[in-house]
Amino acid sequence: MRAAVAAGMGLLAACSVSRLKPAWQQDPNLYQHGVPARPSQTATTPHLVARVIYAAPDQIVRLVERQGDVPDTQRGFARMGDGTLELALQDVATGKWLESHLCGGILFVAGLPHQAYRIVLKNRTPMPLELGLSVDGKDAQTGAAASLRRGGLRLEPHGTLMLEQASYGPLLFKAVSGDAALFDTRPRGRTGVIQIAVFLAADAPSIGPEKLKANQIAPLGFFPLGAPERYR
């Protein structure tokens, strides 16, 4: 009986002073030595695709009406999708935020032909992200036909990235006619469409199966303490 009590006290002491292993040490699906293997770190399907449709101010009004959803006028950053990314466009000459409306998950931006603009991105997560940027049907980094694949753009945890140049020159709005951009959901897109494919960076730390902190482990592990976990 004394031996059992002593063993229990020893276990309790170990739980109170030691910490759980880092999640990457617990995760059987992650290779060691910095080689990623978690599906979200090597996925070829984006976690999120942020879509921007731009056109002249009067045409943007018509496009928002055709979208058929409740528009939310943005004053600065718009939270895209599940909130992983925030996005805004600026006029390069003045630094002012461009008129924009979030409607049906798409950011509609008013811009005049040949107007130079800047894309500003914010990472709202504690994990590094990799981005693929397509503008008017072209990959902004290579100038090749756009696709929703991983690109060479990196957005650090809680970081901000500003882009006003592509491989082929400054980012300039083009003349957009008709409403086709609203209905074109191809990976390549077309003139008037900006798409940002968001991936978890390959070198992001694993967030694996670790659940309870050391100070949440009860004596002998009979029941957990602390606030319940929350999931988004």
Short mmCIF file of C-alpha atoms in Angstrom, two decimals:
data_model
loop_
_atom_site.label_atom_id
_atom_site.label_comp_id
_atom_site.label_asym_id
_atom_site.label_seq_id
_atom_site.Cartn_x
_atom_site.Cartn_y
_atom_site.Cartn_z
CA MET A 1 0.00 0.00 0.00
CA ARG A 2 2.82 2.38 0.92
CA ALA A 3 4.55 1.54 -2.35
CA ALA A 4 1.43 2.43 -4.32
CA VAL A 5 1.06 5.74 -2.49
CA ALA A 6 4.70 6.54 -3.07
CA ALA A 7 4.36 5.74 -6.77
CA GLY A 8 1.29 7.95 -6.99
CA MET A 9 3.05 10.82 -5.26
CA GLY A 10 5.99 10.42 -7.62
CA LEU A 11 3.71 10.55 -10.62
CA LEU A 12 1.97 13.64 -9.27
CA ALA A 13 5.31 15.37 -8.73
CA ALA A 14 6.42 14.52 -12.26
CA CYS A 15 3.22 15.95 -13.68
CA SER A 16 3.55 19.15 -11.69
CA VAL A 17 7.09 20.00 -12.74
CA SER A 18 7.45 18.55 -16.23
CA ARG A 19 5.86 19.73 -19.44
CA LEU A 20 4.34 17.70 -22.18
CA LYS A 21 6.58 17.07 -25.15
CA PRO A 22 6.31 19.57 -27.99
CA ALA A 23 3.58 18.56 -30.41
CA TRP A 24 6.06 17.78 -33.19
CA GLN A 25 7.67 15.15 -30.95
CA GLN A 26 4.31 13.47 -30.40
CA ASP A 27 3.07 13.53 -33.95
CA PRO A 28 3.75 10.17 -35.65
CA ASN A 29 2.94 11.66 -39.06
CA LEU A 30 5.77 14.20 -38.95
CA TYR A 31 9.28 13.28 -40.02
CA GLN A 32 12.09 14.44 -37.77
CA HIS A 33 15.00 16.75 -38.66
CA GLY A 34 12.78 19.48 -40.10
CA VAL A 35 11.24 17.44 -42.93
CA PRO A 36 7.50 18.21 -43.00
CA ALA A 37 4.96 15.49 -43.58
CA ARG A 38 1.71 16.77 -42.14
CA PRO A 39 -0.89 16.94 -44.93
CA SER A 40 -1.64 20.61 -44.30
CA GLN A 41 2.04 21.49 -44.74
CA THR A 42 2.42 19.72 -48.07
CA ALA A 43 -1.11 20.05 -49.45
CA THR A 44 -1.56 21.13 -53.06
CA THR A 45 -5.12 22.32 -52.39
CA PRO A 46 -5.23 25.80 -50.82
CA HIS A 47 -6.54 26.23 -47.32
CA LEU A 48 -8.18 29.45 -48.52
CA VAL A 49 -8.58 31.34 -51.78
CA ALA A 50 -9.22 35.06 -51.35
CA ARG A 51 -10.90 36.55 -54.42
CA VAL A 52 -10.89 40.20 -55.42
CA ILE A 53 -12.93 41.58 -58.32
CA TYR A 54 -12.14 45.10 -59.47
CA ALA A 55 -13.77 47.45 -61.96
CA ALA A 56 -14.60 51.12 -62.42
CA PRO A 57 -16.73 52.59 -59.58
CA ASP A 58 -20.04 52.58 -61.48
CA GLN A 59 -19.48 49.03 -62.68
CA ILE A 60 -18.60 47.81 -59.19
CA VAL A 61 -22.02 48.96 -58.00
CA ARG A 62 -23.64 46.80 -60.69
CA LEU A 63 -21.44 43.80 -59.90
CA VAL A 64 -22.27 43.97 -56.20
CA GLU A 65 -25.97 44.08 -57.08
CA ARG A 66 -25.59 41.02 -59.31
CA GLN A 67 -23.79 39.18 -56.53
CA GLY A 68 -27.12 39.21 -54.71
CA ASP A 69 -25.80 39.30 -51.15
CA VAL A 70 -25.57 41.87 -48.38
CA PRO A 71 -22.61 44.18 -49.09
CA ASP A 72 -20.38 45.26 -46.22
CA THR A 73 -18.40 48.41 -47.02
CA GLN A 74 -14.79 48.06 -45.84
CA ARG A 75 -12.70 50.82 -44.33
CA GLY A 76 -9.30 49.25 -44.54
CA PHE A 77 -8.78 45.52 -44.10
CA ALA A 78 -11.38 42.90 -44.97
CA ARG A 79 -11.32 39.55 -43.18
CA MET A 80 -11.37 36.83 -45.82
CA GLY A 81 -12.83 33.35 -45.47
CA ASP A 82 -12.28 31.90 -42.00
CA GLY A 83 -10.23 34.90 -40.92
CA THR A 84 -6.82 33.40 -41.68
CA LEU A 85 -6.06 36.36 -43.94
CA GLU A 86 -6.96 40.05 -43.98
CA LEU A 87 -6.74 41.95 -47.22
CA ALA A 88 -6.90 45.53 -48.44
CA LEU A 89 -5.94 47.51 -51.55
CA GLN A 90 -4.33 50.95 -51.53
CA ASP A 91 -3.82 53.63 -54.12
CA VAL A 92 -0.04 53.85 -54.58
CA ALA A 93 -0.01 57.58 -55.30
CA THR A 94 -1.95 58.65 -52.20
CA GLY A 95 -1.70 55.67 -49.85
CA LYS A 96 -5.47 55.80 -49.33
CA TRP A 97 -7.54 52.66 -49.04
CA LEU A 98 -9.55 52.02 -52.17
CA GLU A 99 -13.32 51.84 -52.06
CA SER A 100 -14.18 48.21 -51.39
CA HIS A 101 -17.16 46.08 -50.41
CA LEU A 102 -17.15 42.55 -49.02
CA CYS A 103 -20.10 40.70 -50.52
CA GLY A 104 -20.69 36.97 -50.73
CA GLY A 105 -17.11 36.21 -49.69
CA ILE A 106 -15.62 38.32 -52.53
CA LEU A 107 -13.92 41.69 -52.09
CA PHE A 108 -15.18 44.15 -54.72
CA VAL A 109 -12.76 47.04 -55.31
CA ALA A 110 -13.32 50.21 -57.31
CA GLY A 111 -10.33 51.14 -59.47
CA LEU A 112 -9.77 53.16 -62.64
CA PRO A 113 -7.83 51.84 -65.65
CA HIS A 114 -4.05 52.37 -65.35
CA GLN A 115 -4.34 53.29 -61.66
CA ALA A 116 -1.41 51.87 -59.67
CA TYR A 117 -2.45 49.88 -56.61
CA ARG A 118 -0.88 48.04 -53.70
CA ILE A 119 -2.09 44.76 -52.19
CA VAL A 120 -1.68 44.63 -48.41
CA LEU A 121 -2.03 41.27 -46.64
CA LYS A 122 -2.13 40.44 -42.94
CA ASN A 123 -1.59 36.99 -41.46
CA ARG A 124 -3.98 36.60 -38.51
CA THR A 125 -2.50 33.29 -37.38
CA PRO A 126 0.61 32.30 -35.38
CA MET A 127 1.76 30.09 -38.28
CA PRO A 128 3.78 31.10 -41.38
CA LEU A 129 1.85 31.01 -44.65
CA GLU A 130 2.82 30.49 -48.29
CA LEU A 131 0.88 32.42 -50.91
CA GLY A 132 0.24 32.09 -54.61
CA LEU A 133 -0.86 35.37 -56.20
CA SER A 134 -2.61 35.63 -59.56
CA VAL A 135 -3.57 38.93 -61.16
CA ASP A 136 -5.59 39.26 -64.37
CA GLY A 137 -4.95 35.63 -65.27
CA LYS A 138 -1.16 35.77 -64.71
CA ASP A 139 1.05 34.48 -61.93
CA ALA A 140 2.39 37.66 -60.34
CA GLN A 141 5.81 36.14 -59.67
CA THR A 142 6.48 34.39 -62.97
CA GLY A 143 4.18 36.02 -65.51
CA ALA A 144 3.00 32.57 -66.61
CA ALA A 145 -0.62 31.46 -66.74
CA ALA A 146 -2.05 31.67 -63.22
CA SER A 147 -3.06 28.69 -61.13
CA LEU A 148 -4.04 28.08 -57.53
CA ARG A 149 -0.72 26.60 -56.46
CA ARG A 150 1.91 27.35 -53.88
CA GLY A 151 3.98 30.38 -54.74
CA GLY A 152 7.17 31.89 -53.41
CA LEU A 153 5.46 34.57 -51.35
CA ARG A 154 5.80 34.10 -47.60
CA LEU A 155 3.71 35.73 -44.89
CA GLU A 156 5.24 35.45 -41.44
CA PRO A 157 3.17 34.72 -38.31
CA HIS A 158 1.03 37.77 -37.52
CA GLY A 159 2.99 39.52 -40.28
CA THR A 160 2.08 42.02 -42.99
CA LEU A 161 3.04 41.85 -46.66
CA MET A 162 2.73 44.73 -49.15
CA LEU A 163 2.89 44.10 -52.90
CA GLU A 164 2.79 46.69 -55.67
CA GLN A 165 5.07 45.02 -58.23
CA ALA A 166 4.71 41.87 -60.30
CA SER A 167 7.45 40.20 -62.34
CA TYR A 168 6.18 42.06 -65.39
CA GLY A 169 5.91 45.52 -63.82
CA PRO A 170 3.80 47.55 -61.38
CA LEU A 171 0.30 46.42 -60.47
CA LEU A 172 -2.10 48.49 -62.56
CA PHE A 173 -5.85 48.20 -62.87
CA LYS A 174 -7.05 47.38 -66.37
CA ALA A 175 -10.24 48.29 -68.20
CA VAL A 176 -12.91 45.69 -67.41
CA SER A 177 -16.04 45.31 -69.52
CA GLY A 178 -19.06 43.15 -68.79
CA ASP A 179 -19.81 41.03 -65.75
CA ALA A 180 -17.88 37.86 -66.71
CA ALA A 181 -15.31 38.31 -63.92
CA LEU A 182 -18.04 37.73 -61.34
CA PHE A 183 -18.79 34.24 -62.67
CA ASP A 184 -15.27 33.13 -63.62
CA THR A 185 -14.06 30.81 -60.88
CA ARG A 186 -11.32 29.09 -62.92
CA PRO A 187 -7.93 28.77 -61.21
CA ARG A 188 -6.50 31.02 -63.92
CA GLY A 189 -9.12 33.75 -63.58
CA ARG A 190 -9.25 36.64 -66.05
CA THR A 191 -8.84 40.40 -66.34
CA GLY A 192 -10.47 42.04 -63.33
CA VAL A 193 -9.84 39.10 -60.98
CA ILE A 194 -7.16 38.85 -58.29
CA GLN A 195 -6.82 35.51 -56.49
CA ILE A 196 -4.65 34.70 -53.48
CA ALA A 197 -4.16 31.01 -52.70
CA VAL A 198 -3.20 30.50 -49.05
CA PHE A 199 -1.26 27.45 -47.78
CA LEU A 200 0.32 26.53 -44.46
CA ALA A 201 4.07 26.94 -44.92
CA ALA A 202 6.06 23.74 -45.28
CA ASP A 203 8.29 24.67 -42.35
CA ALA A 204 5.42 25.60 -40.02
CA PRO A 205 5.66 23.88 -36.62
CA SER A 206 3.27 21.02 -36.17
CA ILE A 207 0.24 21.76 -34.03
CA GLY A 208 -0.17 17.97 -33.55
CA PRO A 209 -2.18 16.10 -30.93
CA GLU A 210 -1.06 17.88 -27.75
CA LYS A 211 -4.20 18.65 -25.73
CA LEU A 212 -3.53 19.19 -22.01
CA LYS A 213 -0.83 21.32 -20.44
CA ALA A 214 1.14 19.84 -17.57
CA ASN A 215 -0.69 21.95 -14.98
CA GLN A 216 -4.02 20.61 -16.27
CA ILE A 217 -3.21 16.98 -15.49
CA ALA A 218 -4.98 15.82 -12.34
CA PRO A 219 -3.46 13.45 -9.77
CA LEU A 220 -3.02 10.01 -11.31
CA GLY A 221 -4.69 11.40 -14.46
CA PHE A 222 -8.23 10.63 -13.28
CA PHE A 223 -9.79 13.87 -14.59
CA PRO A 224 -8.56 17.01 -16.36
CA LEU A 225 -8.60 20.47 -14.87
CA GLY A 226 -8.83 23.86 -16.49
CA ALA A 227 -11.09 25.47 -19.05
CA PRO A 228 -12.54 23.29 -21.81
CA GLU A 229 -11.01 23.47 -25.26
CA ARG A 230 -12.61 25.66 -27.87
CA TYR A 231 -12.69 24.93 -31.57
CA ARG A 232 -13.34 27.44 -34.33
#
